[in-house]
């Protein structure tokens, strides 16, 4: 993919966000993408290829949000992004003259379609040059947790390299429902009830919950691997129950 | 190595193809290299260091093929490349003034010899500046499978991050011998007889064979890890037997 | 972090040294850093974030040594560097206008403080712009081995991807104490007494000691994984005893 990009856009500054997304993990990639986008400058072209359906009839798309471009398969990768902010424009990639070849490989559209389209966008082409307008894209229901006044049911969307377990529960959702009540959070083999601002507020080896640097609820163990120690994996459900009879003054 | 390059060629655009080649895996690196080269532009300098013999008398070389340069140890890394296309020029790296030091470390020629030579080539030096012409380089017999009319014996040269098993059997070799006959492919604990164009043509969990994006025969499991499930590793032999009495209309 | 940098310094040439430092491994990161610094050009800004204490009151610092800048938490990451050469200047990062936000996340100062400060240094800001002068920084006692005339007690500070075990014992320290005596080196389940210049001087599968490309003593097995085969991990002590009654003519 990098070779394809440099062949079209020799001056492109190519940045690897990560090459460590587990195979087929659309949900994890969607999470990582949504987390990093706010920190990139206007004009960035994000090339996102986690593509279990490559070679099927799933569409290839490009979209723009807030001056940044995104290119990849239409399989839900952009679900979290578009939940936060409506795209300004979406196109289906149907202009073959911007592909590497009119006969793309059936197993590697990243190299043959998405990378060349991204490179052309980087050199100044517009979305309308590379595809035809469409109105919507695929989104995934896992993007949002289930909530009522008693509690929140979410799940783990990503386990990072430290074993920290990031959920799909945002600080905003949590605070709106909590209303300063005490709570219990059931996940894996643990019941967590402590909120912290930072890992080091817990003793080494103790579990904690915090809102991470993207304001997503995270389950962690100070200087330990929460995923292994609490038996929590990507997809594990996280159930938070609020306790009506116990008010808290706010733990953090 | 990157520090060495930037000290000599501050404007070099350094791209990581991969830092994930297993230790000592010359065969795997040769495969990856041959796969990516066609997609890089003329003028690219490929720095390739998988170097189990560092500090012995194996030569350091540079070569050019089709307007691209290659620098690394002469241990077979370039076998697959030169099978496909004869180098335009090969030199042995014997001009110490282009090294980082006249007394290179005996364990890290990548940093002390290959990276500085690659950087000098990137700034416009020619092969003849950095070494003396030689006529040939080391090639490895594993580069090509054994064939006769009844079948093909190849082996797995690379297992990718998804567990897909890439063989040294090219589409061209396979089709030339097959002549539309049905076949059985023995590898690991499996007998495969299905050819597909794309992973998704098999049911999730089913095995399949396909020609990958470099036209090499690949053994895979749709949404599964073929290496683990079929007990196939790098080096595992892959035996294809063609069945004379069963014609097929072509499965894909 | 890369997005933050490019938002401030669009022309920055961002190089990944490694993203493979194990979680919380300050000692390993300090070793890698000290090894690569001599090969980078003057003007390089090194952004080093291994930060188990993020969100506590550990300081954020920047320093300059020999025309290169360093930014990161003050937790010992720079111990090996400053053992070798005194910093020209050290500042505590207290100028919030150079941070991404005046309310940085409590879990990711890499993105919110260190990356933006590094980017501002890359665009030409001075250390005095981004912080207030301080006189010293945290250093770690593990940086140096314990020595007397009979021997050296060091430990393994890093295990590389090949399983080679790099110690905190420098060639200079070893040679100064050895005085050409024979020796035995106790580490893990092995007693090593062979010094080599290069891996290939030992038979495949045999252990050896050598000074690596950073002149640190390394325990290795030719074409094998010393860490696994000798049961040596990061932190394992390495005891070298010199034998007074046995002179050697020098083994390498």
XYZ file of C-alpha atoms in Angstrom:
756
model
C 0.000 0.000 0.000
C 2.815 2.417 0.812
C 4.482 1.693 -2.513
C 1.234 2.381 -4.342
C 0.786 5.667 -2.507
C 4.320 6.894 -3.180
C 4.040 5.973 -6.862
C 1.105 8.400 -7.159
C 1.933 10.971 -4.464
C 5.731 10.991 -4.034
C 5.612 13.747 -1.424
C 2.971 12.121 0.771
C 3.895 12.014 4.441
C 2.752 8.502 5.362
C 2.086 7.892 9.047
C 1.333 4.460 10.487
C -1.353 4.778 13.139
C -1.190 1.076 13.801
C -0.514 -2.171 12.000
C -1.542 -4.124 15.095
C -5.300 -4.376 14.668
C -6.153 -8.067 15.118
C -7.230 -9.876 11.965
C -10.821 -9.039 10.920
C -11.364 -6.739 13.920
C -13.588 -4.072 12.394
C -14.894 -3.023 15.818
C -11.424 -2.506 17.258
C -10.292 -0.557 14.215
C -13.385 1.646 14.355
C -12.545 2.453 17.944
C -8.918 3.296 17.253
C -9.896 5.453 14.293
C -12.460 7.451 16.237
C -9.900 7.995 18.969
C -7.155 9.451 16.806
C -9.089 11.519 14.275
C -9.583 14.626 16.454
C -5.814 15.027 16.771
C -4.978 15.071 13.064
C -4.913 18.256 11.018
C -7.378 19.335 8.366
C -6.403 17.811 5.040
C -5.392 14.453 6.464
C -6.404 11.437 4.373
C -7.115 8.427 6.584
C -6.655 5.102 4.788
C -8.410 2.422 6.832
C -8.302 -1.169 5.656
C -9.736 -3.895 7.848
C -11.605 -5.775 5.198
C -12.960 -9.253 5.944
C -15.361 -8.946 3.016
C -12.753 -8.113 0.387
C -13.792 -9.533 -2.969
C -17.500 -9.627 -2.095
C -19.961 -6.957 -3.189
C -19.407 -4.741 -0.165
C -18.818 -1.214 -1.395
C -15.648 0.800 -1.278
C -16.276 4.323 -0.041
C -14.671 7.641 0.713
C -16.096 10.307 2.978
C -15.168 13.671 4.341
C -15.820 14.962 7.831
C -14.662 18.330 9.009
C -11.955 18.737 6.401
C -10.486 15.258 6.759
C -10.917 12.440 4.245
C -11.485 8.735 4.900
C -11.102 5.832 2.485
C -11.929 2.158 3.044
C -14.513 -0.590 2.798
C -18.127 0.150 3.760
C -18.333 -2.424 6.526
C -18.893 -0.356 9.655
C -15.318 0.871 10.099
C -16.636 4.424 10.184
C -19.581 3.757 12.551
C -18.152 5.503 15.594
C -16.944 8.466 13.585
C -20.287 9.176 11.982
C -22.123 8.704 15.273
C -20.213 11.716 16.521
C -20.438 13.873 13.477
C -22.393 13.583 10.254
C -20.198 13.253 7.150
C -20.152 16.245 4.836
C -20.041 13.957 1.810
C -19.917 10.225 1.018
C -19.040 8.643 -2.308
C -18.911 5.092 -3.568
C -15.600 4.368 -5.264
C -16.633 3.588 -8.816
C -14.147 5.575 -10.908
C -11.738 2.885 -11.992
C -9.296 5.298 -13.547
C -8.123 6.159 -10.033
C -7.457 2.532 -9.136
C -4.111 0.823 -9.570
C -5.659 -1.432 -12.196
C -9.061 -2.003 -13.768
C -8.708 -5.645 -12.694
C -8.036 -5.360 -8.978
C -6.941 -8.381 -6.980
C -9.874 -10.036 -5.230
C -7.966 -10.239 -1.941
C -6.184 -6.916 -1.555
C -8.311 -3.891 -2.368
C -6.165 -1.976 0.108
C -3.331 -1.991 -2.366
C -5.318 -1.908 -5.601
C -8.215 0.461 -4.844
C -8.099 2.177 -1.451
C -4.425 3.194 -1.399
C -4.434 4.693 -4.914
C -7.680 6.570 -4.239
C -6.245 7.911 -0.972
C -3.107 8.995 -2.807
C -5.131 10.846 -5.425
C -7.087 12.610 -2.665
C -3.762 13.552 -1.070
C -2.633 15.181 -4.318
C -5.743 17.352 -4.394
C -8.439 15.329 -6.135
C -11.930 15.767 -4.708
C -14.337 13.107 -3.520
C -16.483 13.769 -6.572
C -13.555 12.917 -8.813
C -13.080 9.455 -7.349
C -16.665 8.285 -6.834
C -20.426 8.876 -7.027
C -22.403 10.482 -4.241
C -24.322 8.200 -1.906
C -26.467 9.125 1.052
C -25.434 6.783 3.783
C -23.002 4.105 4.821
C -23.064 0.938 6.888
C -23.095 1.432 10.613
C -22.904 -1.154 13.346
C -25.212 -1.545 16.294
C -22.295 -2.292 18.589
C -21.370 1.326 18.363
C -23.695 2.330 21.199
C -24.503 0.773 24.591
C -28.000 -0.068 25.839
C -29.167 2.196 28.654
C -32.073 2.785 31.008
C -32.327 4.559 34.348
C -31.130 1.522 36.325
C -28.018 0.880 34.393
C -25.928 0.586 31.268
C -25.052 -2.468 29.253
C -22.061 -1.928 27.020
C -19.157 -4.054 25.925
C -15.456 -4.033 25.440
C -14.499 -2.773 22.003
C -10.735 -2.848 22.335
C -8.046 -4.273 24.570
C -4.869 -2.237 24.350
C -1.274 -3.415 24.576
C -1.324 -2.976 28.360
C -4.404 -5.157 28.781
C -6.613 -2.164 29.530
C -10.195 -2.833 28.428
C -11.859 0.040 26.596
C -15.652 -0.018 26.433
C -18.198 1.638 24.176
C -19.540 3.623 27.159
C -18.734 7.313 26.944
C -18.208 9.638 29.864
C -21.201 11.649 28.698
C -23.548 8.644 28.706
C -22.261 7.418 32.053
C -22.557 10.739 33.839
C -25.998 11.508 32.408
C -27.478 8.285 33.776
C -25.509 8.010 36.974
C -26.713 11.175 38.670
C -24.072 10.768 41.391
C -25.347 7.353 42.505
C -22.981 4.604 43.660
C -22.671 1.705 41.216
C -21.393 -1.766 40.594
C -19.807 -2.721 37.307
C -19.884 -6.415 36.371
C -17.320 -7.542 33.796
C -15.441 -10.824 33.404
C -14.719 -12.275 36.838
C -14.758 -8.912 38.607
C -17.115 -6.451 40.207
C -15.642 -2.973 40.036
C -16.950 -0.019 42.005
C -14.055 2.413 42.057
C -13.649 5.331 39.720
C -10.232 6.916 39.364
C -8.637 9.715 37.411
C -5.455 7.830 36.725
C -3.998 4.348 37.012
C -1.715 5.284 39.860
C -4.654 6.136 42.135
C -5.127 2.416 42.672
C -2.598 0.265 44.474
C -0.443 -1.793 42.139
C -2.489 -4.892 41.294
C -5.855 -3.292 42.151
C -8.563 -2.798 39.578
C -10.073 0.546 38.710
C -12.334 2.266 36.217
C -11.480 5.510 34.540
C -12.354 7.569 31.521
C -9.476 7.305 29.149
C -7.907 9.918 26.969
C -10.817 9.597 24.488
C -13.397 9.878 27.309
C -14.377 6.221 26.968
C -14.901 4.103 30.088
C -11.921 1.841 30.602
C -11.408 -1.067 33.004
C -7.819 -1.384 34.162
C -5.429 -2.687 36.774
C -2.634 -0.445 37.966
C 0.597 -1.964 36.634
C -1.264 -5.122 35.699
C -3.014 -6.677 32.719
C -6.746 -6.285 33.320
C -7.727 -8.386 30.325
C -5.837 -11.410 31.607
C -6.432 -10.960 35.320
C -10.149 -10.193 35.053
C -10.785 -12.541 32.093
C -12.140 -9.776 29.906
C -11.797 -9.918 26.121
C -12.960 -7.822 23.242
C -16.725 -8.335 23.086
C -17.103 -9.100 26.806
C -20.235 -7.403 28.102
C -19.926 -4.758 30.784
C -22.982 -4.262 32.992
C -23.232 -1.251 35.227
C -25.992 -1.142 37.838
C -26.658 2.091 39.722
C -27.601 1.829 43.403
C -30.531 4.066 44.231
C -30.167 3.922 47.973
C -26.548 4.825 48.106
C -25.533 8.300 47.194
C -21.914 9.129 46.730
C -20.253 12.492 46.930
C -18.387 11.662 43.796
C -15.287 9.633 43.986
C -13.163 11.649 41.722
C 19.532 2.289 10.863
C 17.048 5.140 10.484
C 19.354 7.463 12.402
C 22.248 6.541 10.146
C 20.160 7.181 7.037
C 18.924 10.573 8.207
C 22.425 11.659 9.173
C 23.487 11.151 5.543
C 20.245 11.851 3.660
C 18.170 14.229 5.814
C 15.376 14.427 3.249
C 14.986 10.685 2.778
C 11.398 9.474 3.005
C 11.834 6.307 5.068
C 9.057 3.735 4.772
C 8.852 0.621 6.923
C 7.684 -2.303 4.807
C 7.807 -4.567 7.823
C 9.731 -5.046 11.017
C 7.909 -8.312 11.669
C 10.038 -10.791 9.748
C 10.811 -13.617 12.192
C 14.415 -13.837 13.343
C 16.732 -15.316 10.689
C 13.892 -15.845 8.213
C 15.651 -15.151 4.923
C 13.043 -17.106 2.971
C 10.128 -15.165 4.403
C 11.856 -11.836 3.812
C 12.648 -12.780 0.209
C 8.986 -13.503 -0.332
C 7.793 -10.234 1.173
C 10.350 -8.268 -0.817
C 9.408 -9.835 -4.134
C 5.758 -9.118 -3.377
C 6.120 -5.401 -2.729
C 8.764 -4.356 -5.245
C 6.447 -4.002 -8.268
C 4.412 -1.377 -6.422
C 7.236 1.001 -5.571
C 8.328 3.796 -7.880
C 11.521 4.000 -9.911
C 14.278 5.420 -7.758
C 13.291 3.552 -4.605
C 16.176 2.214 -2.531
C 15.193 -1.015 -0.745
C 17.243 -1.690 2.383
C 16.810 -5.349 3.309
C 18.535 -6.708 6.389
C 17.847 -10.246 7.513
C 21.376 -11.297 8.211
C 22.064 -14.503 10.147
C 25.631 -14.563 8.793
C 26.572 -11.054 9.924
C 30.258 -10.909 10.793
C 31.177 -13.909 8.605
C 32.656 -13.568 5.137
C 29.306 -13.424 3.364
C 29.370 -10.478 1.024
C 27.430 -7.270 1.235
C 25.916 -6.324 -2.083
C 23.838 -3.763 -3.901
C 21.959 -4.335 -7.112
C 19.660 -2.500 -9.442
C 16.653 -3.906 -11.233
C 14.418 -1.823 -13.395
C 15.390 1.501 -11.865
C 15.129 0.406 -8.235
C 18.095 -0.253 -5.952
C 18.543 -3.000 -3.366
C 21.095 -3.187 -0.549
C 21.727 -6.072 1.864
C 23.676 -9.229 2.605
C 24.289 -11.731 -0.202
C 22.518 -14.634 1.448
C 19.626 -15.370 -0.864
C 17.376 -12.487 0.174
C 17.150 -11.446 -3.462
C 16.540 -14.956 -4.883
C 12.903 -14.488 -5.786
C 13.496 -11.052 -7.252
C 16.245 -12.166 -9.607
C 14.299 -15.266 -10.643
C 11.735 -12.906 -12.087
C 14.022 -10.380 -13.646
C 17.759 -10.317 -14.211
C 19.545 -7.508 -12.325
C 20.912 -4.711 -14.443
C 23.978 -4.422 -12.224
C 25.371 -6.039 -9.077
C 28.207 -4.714 -6.919
C 30.002 -6.000 -3.861
C 30.133 -3.329 -1.162
C 33.857 -2.747 -0.761
C 34.165 1.041 -0.696
C 34.597 1.708 2.985
C 34.354 5.459 2.614
C 30.590 5.039 2.247
C 30.278 3.052 5.455
C 29.499 4.563 8.830
C 32.961 3.559 10.019
C 35.958 1.695 8.649
C 35.650 -0.605 11.670
C 32.058 -1.786 11.461
C 30.477 -3.703 14.298
C 30.613 -7.441 13.706
C 26.959 -7.854 14.669
C 25.108 -4.996 13.000
C 26.112 -4.353 9.393
C 22.605 -3.050 8.846
C 23.498 0.060 10.777
C 27.186 0.328 9.901
C 27.326 -0.697 6.224
C 23.949 -1.286 4.547
C 22.040 1.738 5.877
C 24.786 4.261 5.037
C 25.256 2.783 1.562
C 21.492 2.913 0.969
C 21.454 6.529 2.128
C 24.261 7.450 -0.274
C 22.372 5.784 -3.135
C 19.296 7.786 -2.121
C 21.273 11.012 -2.426
C 22.279 10.148 -5.981
C 25.432 8.039 -5.734
C 25.647 5.222 -8.270
C 26.242 1.517 -7.654
C 29.719 1.902 -9.114
C 30.529 4.503 -6.490
C 29.765 2.202 -3.573
C 31.176 -1.133 -4.788
C 32.880 -3.251 -7.433
C 30.999 -5.049 -10.163
C 30.319 -8.739 -9.694
C 28.521 -11.117 -12.026
C 26.181 -13.019 -9.817
C 24.740 -13.373 -6.347
C 23.631 -16.166 -4.038
C 20.282 -17.696 -4.837
C 18.402 -20.317 -2.909
C 16.949 -23.530 -4.243
C 13.803 -23.083 -2.179
C 12.816 -20.335 -4.527
C 11.198 -22.734 -6.987
C 8.933 -25.778 -6.524
C 9.575 -29.239 -8.006
C 7.203 -30.138 -10.799
C 6.344 -32.916 -13.216
C 3.180 -33.716 -15.156
C 1.577 -35.538 -12.229
C 1.969 -32.832 -9.694
C 3.801 -30.053 -7.916
C 5.795 -30.168 -4.701
C 6.269 -26.764 -3.199
C 6.365 -25.424 0.326
C 5.110 -22.652 2.486
C 7.432 -19.646 2.378
C 5.452 -17.272 4.576
C 2.593 -17.301 7.049
C 0.943 -13.909 7.254
C -0.648 -12.231 10.246
C -4.009 -13.849 9.451
C -2.534 -17.359 9.404
C -2.803 -17.566 5.613
C -0.087 -19.840 4.221
C 1.666 -18.508 1.126
C 3.524 -21.057 -0.995
C 6.292 -20.794 -3.565
C 3.885 -22.044 -6.258
C 2.953 -19.359 -8.768
C -0.296 -19.144 -10.657
C 1.656 -19.511 -13.885
C 3.322 -22.764 -12.782
C 0.077 -24.169 -11.425
C -2.024 -23.423 -14.472
C 0.620 -24.653 -16.930
C 0.762 -28.089 -15.308
C -2.852 -28.441 -14.301
C -4.449 -28.350 -17.738
C -7.930 -28.089 -16.164
C -7.607 -31.350 -14.258
C -9.100 -31.806 -10.794
C -6.527 -32.016 -8.011
C -5.848 -32.761 -4.395
C -3.510 -30.600 -2.351
C -1.899 -32.244 0.693
C -0.583 -29.876 3.355
C -0.406 -30.203 7.147
C -3.419 -32.176 8.361
C -5.635 -31.210 5.426
C -6.469 -32.232 1.900
C -7.695 -29.234 -0.057
C -9.422 -29.449 -3.415
C -11.264 -26.154 -3.715
C -10.019 -23.160 -5.620
C -11.572 -19.757 -4.917
C -11.151 -16.196 -6.044
C -11.618 -14.732 -2.615
C -11.815 -15.795 1.011
C -15.517 -15.100 1.254
C -16.335 -17.729 -1.380
C -15.816 -20.358 1.324
C -18.092 -20.671 4.332
C -16.614 -19.230 7.510
C -14.333 -21.932 8.906
C -13.884 -23.753 5.587
C -10.520 -24.090 3.909
C -9.774 -22.846 0.430
C -6.939 -22.227 -1.993
C -6.523 -19.065 -3.963
C -3.934 -17.074 -5.799
C -3.117 -14.122 -3.656
C -2.475 -10.558 -4.633
C 1.048 -11.512 -5.792
C -0.275 -14.487 -7.802
C 1.208 -17.005 -5.380
C -0.830 -20.026 -4.308
C -2.167 -19.489 -0.797
C -3.879 -21.897 1.589
C -6.447 -20.179 3.778
C -9.523 -20.535 5.945
C -12.278 -17.983 5.592
C -12.275 -15.960 8.833
C -9.965 -18.523 10.425
C -6.270 -19.119 10.987
C -5.193 -21.750 8.458
C -1.721 -22.125 9.928
C -3.053 -23.118 13.321
C -6.115 -25.065 12.212
C -4.361 -27.059 9.484
C -1.036 -27.348 11.345
C 0.920 -25.708 8.568
C 4.079 -23.728 9.267
C 6.690 -21.978 7.220
C 8.611 -24.746 5.498
C 5.713 -27.218 5.497
C 5.649 -29.050 2.168
C 2.628 -28.665 -0.079
C 1.985 -31.542 -2.472
C -0.475 -31.149 -5.297
C -1.517 -34.233 -7.264
C -3.520 -33.800 -10.452
C -6.227 -36.364 -11.182
C -6.105 -37.511 -14.776
C -9.509 -39.162 -14.804
C -11.410 -36.240 -13.459
C -11.798 -33.203 -15.584
C -13.184 -30.062 -14.126
C -14.855 -27.194 -15.869
C -12.889 -24.800 -13.782
C -13.915 -24.048 -10.275
C -13.527 -20.352 -10.408
C 0.862 11.506 19.255
C 1.717 11.620 15.554
C -1.462 13.555 14.819
C -0.611 16.059 17.521
C 2.883 16.512 16.135
C 1.741 17.018 12.546
C -0.911 19.518 13.638
C 1.878 21.700 15.072
C 4.798 20.816 12.817
C 3.380 19.699 9.440
C 6.822 19.161 7.933
C 8.175 17.033 10.767
C 9.834 13.831 9.607
C 8.512 11.363 12.181
C 10.559 8.189 12.648
C 9.421 5.277 14.804
C 12.383 3.868 16.693
C 10.185 1.242 18.253
C 6.640 0.721 19.412
C 7.583 -2.655 20.895
C 8.832 -1.669 24.348
C 6.973 -3.930 26.800
C 4.383 -2.179 28.957
C 5.957 -0.169 31.792
C 9.509 -1.181 30.836
C 11.421 1.997 31.673
C 14.715 0.107 31.935
C 14.365 -1.466 28.500
C 13.394 1.831 26.918
C 16.352 3.594 28.537
C 18.637 0.983 27.024
C 17.182 1.271 23.530
C 17.330 5.049 23.679
C 20.963 5.149 24.741
C 21.810 2.734 21.949
C 20.286 4.721 19.096
C 21.061 8.312 20.086
C 24.653 8.414 18.761
C 23.431 7.615 15.259
C 20.915 10.426 14.922
C 21.830 13.836 13.560
C 22.124 17.074 15.507
C 18.723 18.699 15.755
C 16.825 15.466 16.324
C 14.008 15.665 18.877
C 13.562 12.347 20.686
C 10.074 11.831 22.084
C 10.241 9.046 24.662
C 7.068 7.964 26.412
C 7.140 4.962 28.721
C 5.159 6.416 31.541
C 3.841 4.150 34.306
C 3.408 7.174 36.569
C 1.268 9.230 34.214
C -1.171 11.348 36.158
C 0.922 11.351 39.333
C 3.197 14.213 40.319
C 6.235 12.880 38.447
C 7.606 15.734 36.387
C 7.628 16.122 32.653
C 11.012 17.230 31.382
C 12.987 18.152 28.307
C 16.755 18.118 28.025
C 19.418 18.732 25.446
C 22.623 16.778 25.010
C 25.078 17.488 22.269
C 22.616 19.251 19.998
C 19.821 16.709 20.336
C 16.624 17.242 22.349
C 14.755 14.754 24.534
C 11.201 14.990 25.865
C 9.441 12.657 28.272
C 8.562 11.843 31.868
C 11.227 12.210 34.554
C 11.208 8.580 35.649
C 14.682 7.346 34.810
C 14.201 6.955 31.062
C 17.234 9.146 30.506
C 19.481 7.471 33.111
C 21.802 5.712 30.703
C 22.097 8.733 28.463
C 23.137 11.118 31.215
C 25.556 8.577 32.668
C 27.489 8.879 29.452
C 27.256 12.571 28.922
C 26.047 15.389 31.127
C 23.024 17.241 29.712
C 23.667 20.755 28.520
C 20.294 21.895 29.843
C 17.258 20.409 31.604
C 13.833 22.019 31.979
C 10.648 21.032 33.702
C 7.689 21.313 31.342
C 5.549 23.951 33.000
C 4.570 26.246 30.138
C 1.045 25.135 29.437
C 0.687 27.235 26.322
C 2.789 24.646 24.504
C 0.559 21.774 25.561
C -2.331 20.468 23.511
C -4.703 21.651 26.224
C -4.515 23.295 29.626
C -6.519 20.331 30.945
C -4.448 17.357 29.817
C -5.804 13.848 30.096
C -4.582 12.122 33.247
C -3.662 8.972 31.312
C -1.991 10.131 28.132
C 0.549 12.908 28.620
C 2.328 11.542 25.570
C -0.400 12.966 23.386
C -1.343 16.009 25.440
C 2.009 17.306 26.741
C 5.099 15.517 25.444
C 4.170 15.295 21.741
C 3.151 18.950 21.422
C 6.265 20.123 23.278
C 8.441 17.947 21.025
C 6.698 19.394 17.973
C 7.323 22.954 19.155
C 11.003 22.129 19.701
C 11.105 20.681 16.175
C 9.801 23.972 14.778
C 12.614 25.883 16.461
C 11.411 26.693 19.973
C 14.102 26.505 22.648
C 14.075 24.549 25.891
C 13.687 27.805 27.780
C 10.494 28.527 25.871
C 8.791 25.331 26.946
C 9.909 24.993 30.569
C 11.861 26.227 33.597
C 15.452 25.285 34.231
C 16.126 22.526 36.746
C 19.457 21.099 37.838
C 18.996 17.393 37.756
C 16.706 14.554 36.802
C 15.811 11.141 38.141
C 18.341 8.443 37.497
C 18.107 4.779 38.284
C 20.614 2.665 40.153
C 20.177 -0.210 37.716
C 22.052 1.833 35.210
C 25.463 0.640 36.424
C 26.803 -2.793 37.500
C 28.566 -3.524 40.791
C 32.258 -4.254 40.396
C 35.368 -5.188 42.362
C 38.648 -6.804 41.329
C 37.242 -10.342 41.538
C 34.239 -9.821 39.383
C 31.264 -7.929 38.048
C 27.627 -8.209 39.004
C 25.318 -6.765 36.395
C 21.957 -7.667 35.009
C 20.008 -8.038 31.849
C 18.400 -4.774 30.812
C 16.854 -5.858 27.533
C 15.999 -9.008 25.629
C 15.820 -8.340 21.909
C 13.547 -9.942 19.321
C 16.098 -12.715 18.716
C 16.275 -13.635 22.414
C 19.712 -12.078 22.807
C 20.213 -10.828 26.369
C 21.806 -7.410 26.631
C 23.382 -6.526 29.970
C 24.298 -3.275 31.646
C 27.997 -4.253 31.506
C 29.993 -2.172 29.044
C 33.036 -3.317 27.137
C 35.038 -0.605 28.894
C 34.075 -1.829 32.384
C 34.661 -5.465 31.489
C 38.084 -4.970 29.949
C 39.292 -2.664 32.721
C 38.613 -5.263 35.414
C 39.417 -8.379 33.458
C 43.097 -7.717 32.777
C 43.244 -10.673 30.388
C 42.175 -13.213 32.993
C 39.954 -16.180 32.156
C 36.415 -15.933 33.553
C 33.157 -17.658 34.203
C 29.853 -15.891 33.641
C 26.855 -17.200 35.611
C 23.441 -16.330 34.218
C 20.167 -18.238 34.221
C 20.902 -21.947 33.891
C 24.209 -21.470 32.112
C 27.862 -20.863 32.785
C 29.440 -19.084 29.868
C 33.179 -18.709 29.345
C 33.524 -17.987 25.651
C 33.931 -14.553 24.159
C 33.259 -14.089 20.460
C 33.275 -11.291 17.951
C 30.187 -12.465 16.156
C 27.352 -14.958 16.542
C 28.631 -17.205 13.795
C 31.882 -17.917 15.680
C 29.885 -20.318 17.823
C 28.366 -23.501 16.444
C 24.628 -23.244 15.850
C 23.007 -23.903 19.208
C 26.076 -22.980 21.257
C 26.105 -20.085 23.670
C 28.505 -17.188 23.470
C 29.209 -13.750 24.890
C 30.020 -10.754 22.772
C 30.001 -7.006 22.880
C 27.136 -5.879 20.773
C 26.907 -2.999 18.387
C 26.525 -0.585 21.336
C 29.538 -2.139 23.145
C 27.321 -3.708 25.802
C 27.975 -7.283 26.935
C 25.415 -9.597 25.373
C 24.648 -13.255 26.062
C 23.515 -15.102 22.958
C 23.107 -18.439 21.212
C 24.058 -18.706 17.575
C 20.798 -19.149 15.632
C 18.974 -19.807 18.896
C 16.962 -17.940 21.498
C 19.257 -17.408 24.494
C 16.510 -15.998 26.692
C 14.391 -19.118 26.353
C 17.156 -21.711 26.233
C 19.182 -20.289 29.122
C 16.159 -19.126 31.137
C 17.323 -15.527 31.250
C 14.851 -12.667 31.429
C 15.049 -8.922 31.745
C 16.315 -8.319 35.284
C 18.164 -11.637 35.568
C 21.484 -11.079 37.324
C 24.698 -11.790 35.470
C 27.706 -12.648 37.633
C 31.170 -12.696 36.155
C 34.022 -14.147 38.196
C 37.600 -13.685 37.016
C 40.026 -16.584 37.546
C 43.347 -15.371 38.902
C 45.319 -18.513 38.213
C 44.336 -18.843 34.593
C 45.653 -16.378 32.143
C 44.321 -16.320 28.649
C 45.940 -14.989 25.527
C 42.726 -13.377 24.608
C 39.993 -15.369 23.034
C 39.047 -13.000 20.351
